[in-house]
PDB file of C-alpha atoms in Angstrom:
ATOM      1  CA  MET D   1      67.056 116.131  81.996  1.00 61.00           C
ATOM      2  CA  ASN D   2      67.563 116.067  78.205  1.00 67.00           C
ATOM      3  CA  TYR D   3      64.987 117.805  76.056  1.00 66.00           C
ATOM      4  CA  LEU D   4      64.597 117.538  72.286  1.00 65.00           C
ATOM      5  CA  PHE D   5      61.129 118.593  71.277  1.00 67.00           C
ATOM      6  CA  THR D   6      60.321 120.400  74.509  1.00 69.00           C
ATOM      7  CA  ASP D   7      62.383 122.359  76.956  1.00 78.00           C
ATOM      8  CA  PRO D   8      61.739 124.366  80.129  1.00 86.00           C
ATOM      9  CA  LEU D   9      60.383 127.194  77.988  1.00 88.00           C
ATOM     10  CA  GLY D  10      57.169 125.201  77.706  1.00 84.00           C
ATOM     11  CA  ASP D  11      56.579 125.726  81.430  1.00 89.00           C
ATOM     12  CA  CYS D  12      56.430 129.520  81.119  1.00 92.00           C
ATOM     13  CA  SER D  13      53.248 131.475  81.660  1.00 94.00           C
ATOM     14  CA  PRO D  14      51.060 132.258  78.631  1.00 93.00           C
ATOM     15  CA  GLY D  15      52.156 135.891  78.919  1.00 94.00           C
ATOM     16  CA  ASP D  16      55.841 134.975  78.812  1.00 95.00           C
ATOM     17  CA  LYS D  17      55.209 132.678  75.844  1.00 94.00           C
ATOM     18  CA  ARG D  18      53.513 135.557  74.030  1.00 94.00           C
ATOM     19  CA  ILE D  19      56.475 137.869  74.697  1.00 95.00           C
ATOM     20  CA  TYR D  20      58.881 135.148  73.542  1.00 96.00           C
ATOM     21  CA  ALA D  21      57.011 134.706  70.247  1.00 95.00           C
ATOM     22  CA  SER D  22      56.567 138.466  69.826  1.00 95.00           C
ATOM     23  CA  ILE D  23      60.321 138.970  69.999  1.00 96.00           C
ATOM     24  CA  LEU D  24      60.863 136.206  67.448  1.00 96.00           C
ATOM     25  CA  VAL D  25      58.464 138.010  65.087  1.00 94.00           C
ATOM     26  CA  LEU D  26      60.362 141.261  65.667  1.00 94.00           C
ATOM     27  CA  VAL D  27      63.681 139.637  64.794  1.00 95.00           C
ATOM     28  CA  ALA D  28      62.353 137.816  61.744  1.00 92.00           C
ATOM     29  CA  SER D  29      60.726 140.932  60.344  1.00 91.00           C
ATOM     30  CA  ALA D  30      63.605 143.285  61.225  1.00 92.00           C
ATOM     31  CA  ASP D  31      64.804 143.311  57.625  1.00 86.00           C
ATOM     32  CA  GLY D  32      61.413 144.485  56.387  1.00 86.00           C
ATOM     33  CA  GLU D  33      60.029 141.136  55.331  1.00 82.00           C
ATOM     34  CA  LEU D  34      59.040 137.822  56.817  1.00 84.00           C
ATOM     35  CA  VAL D  35      59.978 135.028  54.428  1.00 90.00           C
ATOM     36  CA  ARG D  36      58.412 131.580  54.299  1.00 92.00           C
ATOM     37  CA  GLU D  37      61.285 129.876  56.140  1.00 94.00           C
ATOM     38  CA  GLU D  38      61.142 132.348  59.016  1.00 93.00           C
ATOM     39  CA  PHE D  39      57.359 132.061  59.256  1.00 91.00           C
ATOM     40  CA  CYS D  40      57.615 128.253  59.349  1.00 94.00           C
ATOM     41  CA  ALA D  41      60.293 128.393  62.058  1.00 95.00           C
ATOM     42  CA  ILE D  42      58.236 130.744  64.228  1.00 94.00           C
ATOM     43  CA  GLU D  43      55.125 128.602  63.803  1.00 93.00           C
ATOM     44  CA  ALA D  44      57.106 125.481  64.748  1.00 94.00           C
ATOM     45  CA  LEU D  45      58.580 127.163  67.825  1.00 94.00           C
ATOM     46  CA  MET D  46      55.161 128.417  68.918  1.00 94.00           C
ATOM     47  CA  GLY D  47      53.793 124.894  68.488  1.00 92.00           C
ATOM     48  CA  ARG D  48      56.651 123.399  70.461  1.00 91.00           C
ATOM     49  CA  ILE D  49      55.738 125.462  73.511  1.00 92.00           C
ATOM     50  CA  LEU D  50      52.007 124.952  72.962  1.00 91.00           C
ATOM     51  CA  ILE D  51      50.935 128.523  72.285  1.00 93.00           C
ATOM     52  CA  HIS D  52      47.192 128.379  71.716  1.00 91.00           C
ATOM     53  CA  PRO D  53      46.175 128.841  68.047  1.00 90.00           C
ATOM     54  CA  GLU D  54      44.065 131.905  68.873  1.00 90.00           C
ATOM     55  CA  ALA D  55      47.017 133.539  70.624  1.00 92.00           C
ATOM     56  CA  ARG D  56      49.125 132.859  67.534  1.00 90.00           C
ATOM     57  CA  ILE D  57      46.797 135.045  65.481  1.00 89.00           C
ATOM     58  CA  ASP D  58      47.462 137.978  67.806  1.00 90.00           C
ATOM     59  CA  ILE D  59      51.194 137.340  67.593  1.00 90.00           C
ATOM     60  CA  ARG D  60      51.126 137.226  63.784  1.00 85.00           C
ATOM     61  CA  ASN D  61      49.282 140.546  63.772  1.00 86.00           C
ATOM     62  CA  LEU D  62      52.327 142.130  65.408  1.00 85.00           C
ATOM     63  CA  LEU D  63      53.861 142.275  61.947  1.00 78.00           C
ATOM     64  CA  ASN D  64      51.570 145.229  61.255  1.00 80.00           C
ATOM     65  CA  ASP D  65      52.277 147.024  64.527  1.00 81.00           C
ATOM     66  CA  PRO D  66      55.462 145.669  66.113  1.00 81.00           C
ATOM     67  CA  PRO D  67      56.014 146.243  69.833  1.00 86.00           C
ATOM     68  CA  ASP D  68      59.104 147.914  71.241  1.00 91.00           C
ATOM     69  CA  LEU D  69      61.836 145.397  72.058  1.00 94.00           C
ATOM     70  CA  ASN D  70      63.054 147.278  75.129  1.00 94.00           C
ATOM     71  CA  GLU D  71      59.546 147.398  76.593  1.00 94.00           C
ATOM     72  CA  LEU D  72      59.192 143.637  76.113  1.00 95.00           C
ATOM     73  CA  LEU D  73      62.590 142.923  77.648  1.00 96.00           C
ATOM     74  CA  MET D  74      61.739 144.896  80.786  1.00 94.00           C
ATOM     75  CA  THR D  75      58.876 142.500  81.535  1.00 94.00           C
ATOM     76  CA  ILE D  76      60.763 139.180  81.437  1.00 94.00           C
ATOM     77  CA  ASP D  77      63.649 137.590  83.331  1.00 93.00           C
ATOM     78  CA  SER D  78      67.103 136.873  81.969  1.00 93.00           C
ATOM     79  CA  SER D  79      66.550 133.122  81.538  1.00 94.00           C
ATOM     80  CA  LEU D  80      63.610 133.779  79.207  1.00 96.00           C
ATOM     81  CA  ILE D  81      65.698 136.310  77.298  1.00 97.00           C
ATOM     82  CA  LYS D  82      68.324 133.582  76.832  1.00 97.00           C
ATOM     83  CA  PHE D  83      65.699 131.253  75.341  1.00 96.00           C
ATOM     84  CA  VAL D  84      64.579 134.050  73.032  1.00 97.00           C
ATOM     85  CA  LEU D  85      68.205 134.730  72.076  1.00 98.00           C
ATOM     86  CA  ARG D  86      68.772 131.077  71.224  1.00 97.00           C
ATOM     87  CA  ASP D  87      65.671 130.787  69.088  1.00 97.00           C
ATOM     88  CA  ALA D  88      66.003 134.241  67.514  1.00 98.00           C
ATOM     89  CA  ALA D  89      69.422 133.210  66.188  1.00 98.00           C
ATOM     90  CA  LEU D  90      67.792 130.152  64.637  1.00 97.00           C
ATOM     91  CA  VAL D  91      64.854 132.048  63.137  1.00 97.00           C
ATOM     92  CA  ALA D  92      67.143 134.701  61.669  1.00 96.00           C
ATOM     93  CA  ALA D  93      69.333 132.064  59.997  1.00 96.00           C
ATOM     94  CA  VAL D  94      66.721 129.824  58.394  1.00 95.00           C
ATOM     95  CA  ASP D  95      66.449 131.943  55.252  1.00 92.00           C
ATOM     96  CA  GLY D  96      70.135 131.402  54.547  1.00 91.00           C
ATOM     97  CA  ALA D  97      71.671 134.604  55.896  1.00 89.00           C
ATOM     98  CA  TYR D  98      71.679 136.921  58.863  1.00 94.00           C
ATOM     99  CA  ASP D  99      70.523 140.425  57.995  1.00 94.00           C
ATOM    100  CA  ALA D 100      72.245 143.378  59.695  1.00 96.00           C
ATOM    101  CA  ALA D 101      68.958 144.462  61.325  1.00 96.00           C
ATOM    102  CA  GLU D 102      68.377 140.936  62.645  1.00 96.00           C
ATOM    103  CA  LEU D 103      71.908 140.808  64.037  1.00 97.00           C
ATOM    104  CA  LYS D 104      71.398 144.157  65.766  1.00 97.00           C
ATOM    105  CA  LEU D 105      68.353 142.809  67.609  1.00 97.00           C
ATOM    106  CA  ILE D 106      70.116 139.547  68.452  1.00 98.00           C
ATOM    107  CA  LYS D 107      72.997 141.524  69.951  1.00 98.00           C
ATOM    108  CA  GLN D 108      70.488 143.570  71.981  1.00 97.00           C
ATOM    109  CA  LEU D 109      69.069 140.306  73.311  1.00 98.00           C
ATOM    110  CA  ALA D 110      72.553 139.064  74.186  1.00 98.00           C
ATOM    111  CA  THR D 111      73.316 142.291  76.050  1.00 97.00           C
ATOM    112  CA  ALA D 112      70.009 142.148  77.938  1.00 97.00           C
ATOM    113  CA  ALA D 113      70.687 138.521  78.923  1.00 97.00           C
ATOM    114  CA  GLU D 114      74.316 139.299  79.826  1.00 97.00           C
ATOM    115  CA  VAL D 115      75.563 136.785  77.267  1.00 98.00           C
ATOM    116  CA  ASP D 116      79.125 137.557  76.216  1.00 98.00           C
ATOM    117  CA  ASN D 117      80.455 137.509  72.650  1.00 98.00           C
ATOM    118  CA  GLU D 118      82.039 134.068  73.054  1.00 98.00           C
ATOM    119  CA  ALA D 119      78.754 132.503  74.163  1.00 98.00           C
ATOM    120  CA  LEU D 120      76.930 134.345  71.357  1.00 98.00           C
ATOM    121  CA  LYS D 121      79.405 132.918  68.854  1.00 98.00           C
ATOM    122  CA  GLU D 122      78.718 129.462  70.288  1.00 98.00           C
ATOM    123  CA  ILE D 123      74.987 130.015  69.739  1.00 98.00           C
ATOM    124  CA  PHE D 124      75.628 130.964  66.101  1.00 98.00           C
ATOM    125  CA  ASP D 125      77.825 127.856  65.735  1.00 98.00           C
ATOM    126  CA  TRP D 126      75.038 125.745  67.289  1.00 97.00           C
ATOM    127  CA  VAL D 127      72.560 127.167  64.768  1.00 97.00           C
ATOM    128  CA  ASN D 128      74.886 126.389  61.856  1.00 97.00           C
ATOM    129  CA  ALA D 129      75.462 122.853  63.126  1.00 97.00           C
ATOM    130  CA  GLY D 130      71.709 122.339  63.496  1.00 95.00           C
ATOM    131  CA  LEU D 131      70.994 123.541  59.975  1.00 95.00           C
ATOM    132  CA  ALA D 132      73.746 121.278  58.646  1.00 96.00           C
ATOM    133  CA  TRP D 133      72.317 118.344  60.649  1.00 95.00           C
ATOM    134  CA  HIS D 134      68.908 118.912  59.102  1.00 94.00           C
ATOM    135  CA  GLN D 135      70.364 119.181  55.598  1.00 95.00           C
ATOM    136  CA  GLN D 136      72.249 115.929  56.166  1.00 97.00           C
ATOM    137  CA  SER D 137      68.935 114.103  56.676  1.00 96.00           C
ATOM    138  CA  LEU D 138      67.733 115.401  53.314  1.00 96.00           C
ATOM    139  CA  ASN D 139      70.969 114.295  51.675  1.00 97.00           C
ATOM    140  CA  ILE D 140      70.754 110.822  53.201  1.00 97.00           C
ATOM    141  CA  LEU D 141      67.262 110.389  51.793  1.00 97.00           C
ATOM    142  CA  ASP D 142      68.058 112.018  48.426  1.00 97.00           C
ATOM    143  CA  LEU D 143      65.424 114.688  49.013  1.00 96.00           C
TER     144      LEU D 143
END
């Protein structure tokens, strides 16, 4: 089945969704700040998988007291880690550049999910193509 605005991630348990979003917050804030673009991307991804608005507040509060990535990874399966990897690469790129601290966490996710360097490169290429696709729509409409 083809998914655009939803994918199998939406079928995860509320706990798995919270861990997913928590890891995205960790990656986005790894460089010491969470910029507007990253915040918007995380909010959109949480909305896409229907994380309850009250649960989002708890997830946002993780910026003040971030959890340990390794502890989170021990509680989820490899397919969920792959979803997190995919979306973490997107969140980290939306501000225009990958920070070294963000890349370190993304590589940890890839290792935990047993994703090799070639597949990780393909994810980064997918992110770049997606950002270019979005920019193309703005260009078409002179926005």
